Amino acid sequence: MTRKLPFWLKLLYGSGDWGISSIGMMRSIFYALYLTDVVGIEPRLASIGALVGIVWDAINDPLIGMISDRLKTRWGRRRPFLLWFAFPFGLSFVILWSAPNWESQIALTVYVTLAFMISDTLTTLVAMPYLSLTPS
């Protein structure tokens, strides 16, 4: 293919990564402060919850990548992920930053760990197929 893509098409494609990158960056920078200063979880429990979420991320990324590579539908391999998981992906961001006002440190840790894992899974379900569109 010798024809170059127009600038506006590159800009549109690149803008799709803005949401994915923004959520990842906000989670990387502010989530630990949110857990300890806003939710009130002890730092050691917050770090255990984050560790569990990061280990889950290391497991789910390759699995979702393999599923995305092997999926065959009439809409293609990647589009169903983008269509089915875009709204839940946005909703998971709200859940990630909406911790209940519970007194139990253990219950809060379990809640925020599950919220992190759900958010991370949905982020992966959107990001992996999206980022795989370029080389396809």
Tab-separated table of C-alpha atoms in Angstrom:
chain	number	residue	atom	x	y	z
A	1	MET	CA	0.000	0.000	0.000
A	2	THR	CA	1.761	3.155	-1.173
A	3	ARG	CA	-1.017	5.636	-0.399
A	4	LYS	CA	-0.555	7.514	2.898
A	5	LEU	CA	-3.350	7.877	5.406
A	6	PRO	CA	-4.782	11.386	5.716
A	7	PHE	CA	-3.919	13.366	8.826
A	8	TRP	CA	-7.539	13.537	10.034
A	9	LEU	CA	-7.779	9.731	9.996
A	10	LYS	CA	-4.597	9.418	12.038
A	11	LEU	CA	-5.938	12.019	14.462
A	12	LEU	CA	-9.236	10.161	14.865
A	13	TYR	CA	-7.505	6.863	15.505
A	14	GLY	CA	-5.092	8.439	17.971
A	15	SER	CA	-7.904	10.128	19.894
A	16	GLY	CA	-9.289	6.703	20.795
A	17	ASP	CA	-6.238	6.045	22.921
A	18	TRP	CA	-6.819	9.205	24.939
A	19	GLY	CA	-9.493	7.616	27.142
A	20	ILE	CA	-7.549	4.434	27.726
A	21	SER	CA	-4.325	6.295	28.529
A	22	SER	CA	-6.060	8.858	30.743
A	23	ILE	CA	-7.647	6.213	32.924
A	24	GLY	CA	-4.381	4.319	33.234
A	25	MET	CA	-2.454	7.455	34.111
A	26	MET	CA	-4.993	8.631	36.670
A	27	ARG	CA	-4.981	5.209	38.284
A	28	SER	CA	-1.173	5.141	38.374
A	29	ILE	CA	-0.817	8.603	39.899
A	30	PHE	CA	-3.836	9.115	42.146
A	31	TYR	CA	-5.284	5.740	43.145
A	32	ALA	CA	-2.914	5.073	46.058
A	33	LEU	CA	-3.603	8.555	47.460
A	34	TYR	CA	-7.331	8.024	46.969
A	35	LEU	CA	-7.251	4.715	48.858
A	36	THR	CA	-5.293	6.010	51.834
A	37	ASP	CA	-6.423	9.643	52.119
A	38	VAL	CA	-10.024	9.551	50.894
A	39	VAL	CA	-11.227	5.997	51.535
A	40	GLY	CA	-9.101	5.684	54.681
A	41	ILE	CA	-7.554	2.274	54.079
A	42	GLU	CA	-4.344	1.546	55.923
A	43	PRO	CA	-1.371	1.799	53.523
A	44	ARG	CA	-0.330	-1.833	54.010
A	45	LEU	CA	-3.828	-3.077	53.133
A	46	ALA	CA	-4.059	-0.702	50.167
A	47	SER	CA	-0.747	-2.003	48.858
A	48	ILE	CA	-1.899	-5.619	49.227
A	49	GLY	CA	-5.066	-4.776	47.278
A	50	ALA	CA	-3.032	-3.062	44.570
A	51	LEU	CA	-0.628	-6.014	44.408
A	52	VAL	CA	-3.513	-8.446	43.888
A	53	GLY	CA	-4.870	-6.180	41.136
A	54	ILE	CA	-1.481	-5.954	39.412
A	55	VAL	CA	-1.012	-9.737	39.539
A	56	TRP	CA	-4.501	-10.103	38.039
A	57	ASP	CA	-3.455	-7.684	35.292
A	58	ALA	CA	-0.461	-9.875	34.471
A	59	ILE	CA	-2.815	-12.843	34.105
A	60	ASN	CA	-5.697	-11.263	32.198
A	61	ASP	CA	-3.710	-9.317	29.582
A	62	PRO	CA	-2.341	-12.374	27.754
A	63	LEU	CA	-5.648	-14.241	28.089
A	64	ILE	CA	-7.688	-11.428	26.584
A	65	GLY	CA	-5.049	-10.942	23.883
A	66	MET	CA	-5.334	-14.609	22.900
A	67	ILE	CA	-9.132	-14.460	22.893
A	68	SER	CA	-9.056	-11.299	20.786
A	69	ASP	CA	-6.662	-12.883	18.295
A	70	ARG	CA	-8.757	-16.029	17.922
A	71	LEU	CA	-12.240	-14.494	17.798
A	72	LYS	CA	-13.924	-14.745	14.413
A	73	THR	CA	-17.171	-12.884	13.822
A	74	ARG	CA	-18.791	-11.250	10.845
A	75	TRP	CA	-17.751	-7.893	12.395
A	76	GLY	CA	-14.104	-8.931	12.617
A	77	ARG	CA	-11.896	-9.905	15.523
A	78	ARG	CA	-11.616	-6.552	17.313
A	79	ARG	CA	-14.847	-4.632	16.774
A	80	PRO	CA	-17.075	-6.789	19.034
A	81	PHE	CA	-14.836	-6.017	22.006
A	82	LEU	CA	-15.031	-2.294	21.329
A	83	LEU	CA	-18.810	-2.401	20.926
A	84	TRP	CA	-19.655	-4.701	23.823
A	85	PHE	CA	-17.250	-3.386	26.435
A	86	ALA	CA	-17.035	0.378	25.797
A	87	PHE	CA	-19.932	1.307	28.101
A	88	PRO	CA	-18.964	-1.138	30.910
A	89	PHE	CA	-15.400	0.209	30.608
A	90	GLY	CA	-16.647	3.731	31.367
A	91	LEU	CA	-18.872	2.471	34.185
A	92	SER	CA	-15.948	0.619	35.749
A	93	PHE	CA	-14.069	3.907	36.015
A	94	VAL	CA	-16.896	5.274	38.153
A	95	ILE	CA	-16.888	2.136	40.314
A	96	LEU	CA	-13.115	2.400	40.731
A	97	TRP	CA	-13.454	5.823	42.358
A	98	SER	CA	-16.653	5.132	44.356
A	99	ALA	CA	-15.787	3.312	47.543
A	100	PRO	CA	-18.473	2.771	50.178
A	101	ASN	CA	-18.289	4.380	53.597
A	102	TRP	CA	-17.667	1.182	55.563
A	103	GLU	CA	-15.854	0.942	58.879
A	104	SER	CA	-14.213	-2.439	58.240
A	105	GLN	CA	-10.727	-2.117	56.753
A	106	ILE	CA	-10.885	-5.675	55.415
A	107	ALA	CA	-14.257	-5.124	53.701
A	108	LEU	CA	-12.989	-1.874	52.149
A	109	THR	CA	-9.832	-3.606	50.955
A	110	VAL	CA	-11.837	-6.425	49.373
A	111	TYR	CA	-14.173	-3.891	47.704
A	112	VAL	CA	-11.416	-1.718	46.246
A	113	THR	CA	-9.425	-4.783	45.152
A	114	LEU	CA	-12.444	-6.186	43.283
A	115	ALA	CA	-13.187	-2.733	41.821
A	116	PHE	CA	-9.569	-2.500	40.634
A	117	MET	CA	-9.721	-5.969	39.094
A	118	ILE	CA	-13.024	-5.279	37.326
A	119	SER	CA	-11.793	-1.935	36.041
A	120	ASP	CA	-8.521	-3.445	34.884
A	121	THR	CA	-10.275	-6.322	33.136
A	122	LEU	CA	-12.638	-3.998	31.277
A	123	THR	CA	-9.763	-1.679	30.393
A	124	THR	CA	-7.935	-4.667	28.921
A	125	LEU	CA	-11.063	-5.824	27.056
A	126	VAL	CA	-11.150	-2.447	25.285
A	127	ALA	CA	-7.437	-1.595	25.073
A	128	MET	CA	-6.041	-4.895	23.753
A	129	PRO	CA	-8.303	-5.085	20.699
A	130	TYR	CA	-8.021	-1.329	20.084
A	131	LEU	CA	-4.234	-1.342	20.182
A	132	SER	CA	-4.211	-4.452	17.964
A	133	LEU	CA	-6.021	-2.617	15.178
A	134	THR	CA	-2.882	-0.891	13.928
A	135	PRO	CA	-0.878	-3.960	12.907
A	136	SER	CA	-3.942	-5.843	11.567
